[in-house]
PDB file of C-alpha atoms in Angstrom:
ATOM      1  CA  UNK A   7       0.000   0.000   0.000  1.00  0.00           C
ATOM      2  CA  UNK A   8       1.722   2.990  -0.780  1.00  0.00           C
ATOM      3  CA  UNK A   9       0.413   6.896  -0.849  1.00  0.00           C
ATOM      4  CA  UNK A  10       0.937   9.677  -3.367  1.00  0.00           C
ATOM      5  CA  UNK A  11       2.466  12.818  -1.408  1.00  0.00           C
ATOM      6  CA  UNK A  12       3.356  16.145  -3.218  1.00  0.00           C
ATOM      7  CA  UNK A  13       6.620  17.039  -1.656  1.00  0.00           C
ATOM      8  CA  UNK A  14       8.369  20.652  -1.929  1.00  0.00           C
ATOM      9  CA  UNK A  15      11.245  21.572   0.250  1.00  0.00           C
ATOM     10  CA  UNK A  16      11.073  18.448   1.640  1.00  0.00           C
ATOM     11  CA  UNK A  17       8.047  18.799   3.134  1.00  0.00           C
ATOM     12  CA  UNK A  18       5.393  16.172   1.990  1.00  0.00           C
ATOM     13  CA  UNK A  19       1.371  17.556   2.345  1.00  0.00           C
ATOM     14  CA  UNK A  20       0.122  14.231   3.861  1.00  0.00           C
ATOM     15  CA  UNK A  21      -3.689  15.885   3.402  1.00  0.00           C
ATOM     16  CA  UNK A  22      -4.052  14.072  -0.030  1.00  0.00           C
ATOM     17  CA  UNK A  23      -2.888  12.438  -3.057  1.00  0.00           C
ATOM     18  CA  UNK A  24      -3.587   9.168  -4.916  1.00  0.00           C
ATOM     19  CA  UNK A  25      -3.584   5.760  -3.099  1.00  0.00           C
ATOM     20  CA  UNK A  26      -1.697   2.545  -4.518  1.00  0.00           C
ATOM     21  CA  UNK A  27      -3.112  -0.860  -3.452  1.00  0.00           C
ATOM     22  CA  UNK A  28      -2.194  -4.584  -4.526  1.00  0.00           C
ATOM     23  CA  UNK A  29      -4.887  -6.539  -3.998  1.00  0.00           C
ATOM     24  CA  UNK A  30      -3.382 -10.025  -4.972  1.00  0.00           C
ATOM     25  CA  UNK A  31      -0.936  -9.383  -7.314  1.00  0.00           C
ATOM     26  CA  UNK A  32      -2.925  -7.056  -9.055  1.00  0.00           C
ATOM     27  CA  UNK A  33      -1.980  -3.522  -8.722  1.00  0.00           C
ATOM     28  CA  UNK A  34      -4.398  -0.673  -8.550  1.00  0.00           C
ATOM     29  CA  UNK A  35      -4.288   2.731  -8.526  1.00  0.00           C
ATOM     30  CA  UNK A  36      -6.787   5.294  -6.802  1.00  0.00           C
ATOM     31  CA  UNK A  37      -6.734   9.273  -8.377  1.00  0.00           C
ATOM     32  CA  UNK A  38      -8.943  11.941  -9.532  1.00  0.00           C
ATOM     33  CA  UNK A  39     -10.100  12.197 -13.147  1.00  0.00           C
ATOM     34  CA  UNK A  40      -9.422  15.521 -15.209  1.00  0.00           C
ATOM     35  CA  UNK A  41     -12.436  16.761 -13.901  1.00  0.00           C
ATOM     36  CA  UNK A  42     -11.405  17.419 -10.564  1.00  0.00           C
ATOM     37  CA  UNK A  43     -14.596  15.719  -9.450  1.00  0.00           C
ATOM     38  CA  UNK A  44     -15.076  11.894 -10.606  1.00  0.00           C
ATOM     39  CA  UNK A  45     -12.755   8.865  -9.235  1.00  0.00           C
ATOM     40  CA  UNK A  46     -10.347   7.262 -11.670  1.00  0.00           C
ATOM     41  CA  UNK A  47      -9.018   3.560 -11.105  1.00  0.00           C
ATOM     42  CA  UNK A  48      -6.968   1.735 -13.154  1.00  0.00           C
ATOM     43  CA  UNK A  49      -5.253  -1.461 -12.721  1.00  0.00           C
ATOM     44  CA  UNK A  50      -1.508  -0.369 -12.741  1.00  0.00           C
ATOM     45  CA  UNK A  51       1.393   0.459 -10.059  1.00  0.00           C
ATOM     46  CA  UNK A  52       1.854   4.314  -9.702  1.00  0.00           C
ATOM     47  CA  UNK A  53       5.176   5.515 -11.904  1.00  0.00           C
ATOM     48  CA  UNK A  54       7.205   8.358 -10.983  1.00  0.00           C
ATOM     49  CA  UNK A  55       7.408  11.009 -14.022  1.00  0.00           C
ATOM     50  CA  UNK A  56      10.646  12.075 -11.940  1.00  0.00           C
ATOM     51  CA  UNK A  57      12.681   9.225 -11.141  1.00  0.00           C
ATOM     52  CA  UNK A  58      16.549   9.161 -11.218  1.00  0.00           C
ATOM     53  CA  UNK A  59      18.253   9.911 -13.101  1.00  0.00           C
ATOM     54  CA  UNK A  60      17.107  13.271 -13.954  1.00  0.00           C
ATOM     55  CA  UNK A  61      17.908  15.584 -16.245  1.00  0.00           C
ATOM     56  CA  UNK A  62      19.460  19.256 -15.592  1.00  0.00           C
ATOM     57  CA  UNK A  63      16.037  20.495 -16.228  1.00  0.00           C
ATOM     58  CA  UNK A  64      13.936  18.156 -14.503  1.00  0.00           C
ATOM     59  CA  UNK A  65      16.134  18.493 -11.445  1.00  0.00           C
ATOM     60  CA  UNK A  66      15.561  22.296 -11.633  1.00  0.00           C
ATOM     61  CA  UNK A  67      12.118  21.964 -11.911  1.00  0.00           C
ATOM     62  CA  UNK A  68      11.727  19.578  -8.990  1.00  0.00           C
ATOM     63  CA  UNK A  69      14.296  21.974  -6.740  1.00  0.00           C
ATOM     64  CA  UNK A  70      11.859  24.900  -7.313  1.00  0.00           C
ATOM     65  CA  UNK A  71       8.478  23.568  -7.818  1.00  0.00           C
ATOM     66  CA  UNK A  72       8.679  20.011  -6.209  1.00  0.00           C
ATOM     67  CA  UNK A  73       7.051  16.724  -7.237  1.00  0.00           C
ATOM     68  CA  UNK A  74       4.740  14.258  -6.209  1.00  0.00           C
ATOM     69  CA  UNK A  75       6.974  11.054  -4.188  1.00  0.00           C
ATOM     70  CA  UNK A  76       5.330   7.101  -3.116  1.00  0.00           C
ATOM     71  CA  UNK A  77       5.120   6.340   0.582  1.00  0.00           C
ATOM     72  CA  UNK A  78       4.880   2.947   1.642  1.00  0.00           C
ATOM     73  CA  UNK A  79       2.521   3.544   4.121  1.00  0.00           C
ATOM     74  CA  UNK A  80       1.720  -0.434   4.421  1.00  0.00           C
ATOM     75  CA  UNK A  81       3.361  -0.867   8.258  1.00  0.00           C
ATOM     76  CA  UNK A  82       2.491   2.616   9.244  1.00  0.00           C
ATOM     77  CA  UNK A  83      -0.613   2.873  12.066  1.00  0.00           C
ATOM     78  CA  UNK A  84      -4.367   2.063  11.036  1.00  0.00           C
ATOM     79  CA  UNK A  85      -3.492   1.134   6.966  1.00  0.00           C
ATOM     80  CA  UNK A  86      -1.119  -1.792   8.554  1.00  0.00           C
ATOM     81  CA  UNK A  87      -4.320  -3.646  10.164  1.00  0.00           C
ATOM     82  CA  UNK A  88      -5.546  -4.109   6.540  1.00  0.00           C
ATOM     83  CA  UNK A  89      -2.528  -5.469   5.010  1.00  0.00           C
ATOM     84  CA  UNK A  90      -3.594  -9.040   4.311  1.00  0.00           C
ATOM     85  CA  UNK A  91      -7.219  -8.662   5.122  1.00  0.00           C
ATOM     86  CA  UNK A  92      -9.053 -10.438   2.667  1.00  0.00           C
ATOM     87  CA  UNK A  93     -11.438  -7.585   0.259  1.00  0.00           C
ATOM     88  CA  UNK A  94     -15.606  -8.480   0.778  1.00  0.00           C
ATOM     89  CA  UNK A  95     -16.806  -5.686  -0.736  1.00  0.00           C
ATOM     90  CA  UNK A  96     -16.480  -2.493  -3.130  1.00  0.00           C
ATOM     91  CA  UNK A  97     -18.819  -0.091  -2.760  1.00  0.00           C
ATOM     92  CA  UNK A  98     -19.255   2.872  -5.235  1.00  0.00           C
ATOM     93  CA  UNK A  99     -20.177   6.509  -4.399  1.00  0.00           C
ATOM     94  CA  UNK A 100     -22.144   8.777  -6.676  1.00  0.00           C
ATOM     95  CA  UNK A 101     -22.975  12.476  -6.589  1.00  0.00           C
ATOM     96  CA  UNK A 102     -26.186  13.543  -8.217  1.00  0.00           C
ATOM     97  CA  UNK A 103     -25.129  13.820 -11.494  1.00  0.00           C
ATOM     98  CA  UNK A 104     -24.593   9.928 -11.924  1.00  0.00           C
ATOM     99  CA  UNK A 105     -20.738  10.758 -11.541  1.00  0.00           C
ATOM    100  CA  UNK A 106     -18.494   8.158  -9.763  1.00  0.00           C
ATOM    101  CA  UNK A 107     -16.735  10.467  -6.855  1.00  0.00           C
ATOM    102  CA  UNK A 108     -15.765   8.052  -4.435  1.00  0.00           C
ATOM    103  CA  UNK A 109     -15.527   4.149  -3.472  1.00  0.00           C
ATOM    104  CA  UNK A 110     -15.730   2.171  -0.041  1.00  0.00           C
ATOM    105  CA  UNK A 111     -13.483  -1.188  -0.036  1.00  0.00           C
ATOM    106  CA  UNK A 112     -14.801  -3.576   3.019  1.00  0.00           C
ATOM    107  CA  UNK A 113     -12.504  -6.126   4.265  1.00  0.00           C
ATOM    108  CA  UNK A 114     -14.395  -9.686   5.604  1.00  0.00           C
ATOM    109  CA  UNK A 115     -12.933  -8.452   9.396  1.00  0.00           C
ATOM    110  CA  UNK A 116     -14.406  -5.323   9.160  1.00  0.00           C
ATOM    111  CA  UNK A 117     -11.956  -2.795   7.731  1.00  0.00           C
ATOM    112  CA  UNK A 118     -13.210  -0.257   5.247  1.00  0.00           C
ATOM    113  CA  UNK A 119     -11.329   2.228   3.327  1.00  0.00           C
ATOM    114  CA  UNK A 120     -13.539   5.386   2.004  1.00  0.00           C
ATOM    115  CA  UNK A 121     -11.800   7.456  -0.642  1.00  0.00           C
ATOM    116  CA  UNK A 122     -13.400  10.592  -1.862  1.00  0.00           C
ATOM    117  CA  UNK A 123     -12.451  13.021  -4.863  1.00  0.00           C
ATOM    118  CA  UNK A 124     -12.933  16.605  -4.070  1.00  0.00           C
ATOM    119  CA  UNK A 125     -11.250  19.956  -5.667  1.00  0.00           C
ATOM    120  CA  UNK A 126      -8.910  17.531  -8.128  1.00  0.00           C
ATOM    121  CA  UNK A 127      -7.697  15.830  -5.347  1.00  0.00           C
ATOM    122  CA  UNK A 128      -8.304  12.210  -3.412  1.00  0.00           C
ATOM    123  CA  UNK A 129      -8.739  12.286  -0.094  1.00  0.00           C
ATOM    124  CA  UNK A 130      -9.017   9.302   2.975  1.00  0.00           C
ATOM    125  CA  UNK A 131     -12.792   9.887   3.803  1.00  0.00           C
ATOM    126  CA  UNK A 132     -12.708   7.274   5.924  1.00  0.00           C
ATOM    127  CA  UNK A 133     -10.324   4.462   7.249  1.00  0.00           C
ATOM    128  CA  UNK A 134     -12.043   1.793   9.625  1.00  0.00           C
ATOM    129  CA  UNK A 135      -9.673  -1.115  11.161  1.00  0.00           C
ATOM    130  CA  UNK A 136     -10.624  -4.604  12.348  1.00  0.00           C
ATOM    131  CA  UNK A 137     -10.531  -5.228  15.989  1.00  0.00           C
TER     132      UNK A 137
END
């Protein structure tokens, strides 16, 4: 389980950013859509635009604007009491428009994960652990 963090001056805003989860072996990304409103998930591990080794320019750019960075968050607090809980059920949220701007993920020991888009970004809605 890892979490999408935009970091400048080495200071990561924890408050949002796309979610990374391998259910199985199966990789799957959770992020907003273009429209700053609807959820987008697609079956593929999160890739960093700005890996190493970077170019002059890239590495300028990062230096003054910063860039988003993966956190394995997987061992870390609440999200470590899902690891290895088994998935029962995936729940989608819709506003009023029909629009898909959320989903709830249920573990069989009663975990659940709520992620909500809002304002182009994903946010943690809600995180429920097992006993």
């Amino acid at each position: 389980m890892r979490r999408i963090h935009y970091v400048y001056d080495g200071q990561a805003d924890t408050n949002f950013g796309p979610i990374e989860l391998t259910i199985g072996e199966r990789p799957f990304l959770f992020d907003n859509e273009a429209d700053g409103e609807s959820l987008r998930v697609t079956e593929t591990a999160w890739s960093d635009p700005f890996s190493e080794p970077l170019s002059a320019e890239n590495r300028k750019f990062v230096l003054e604007s910063g860039k988003w960075t993966a956190f394995d968050v997987s061992m870390l607090g609440q999200w470590a009491k899902l690891i290895d809980e088994p998935l029962s059920d995936v729940e989608a949220i819709t506003n009023d428009a029909g629009k898909t701007t959320g989903i709830v993920l249920r573990t069989s020991h009663g975990g659940a994960l709520r992620l909500g888009v809002m304002a182009d970004e994903l946010f943690v809605d809600g995180l429920v652990t097992p006993d």
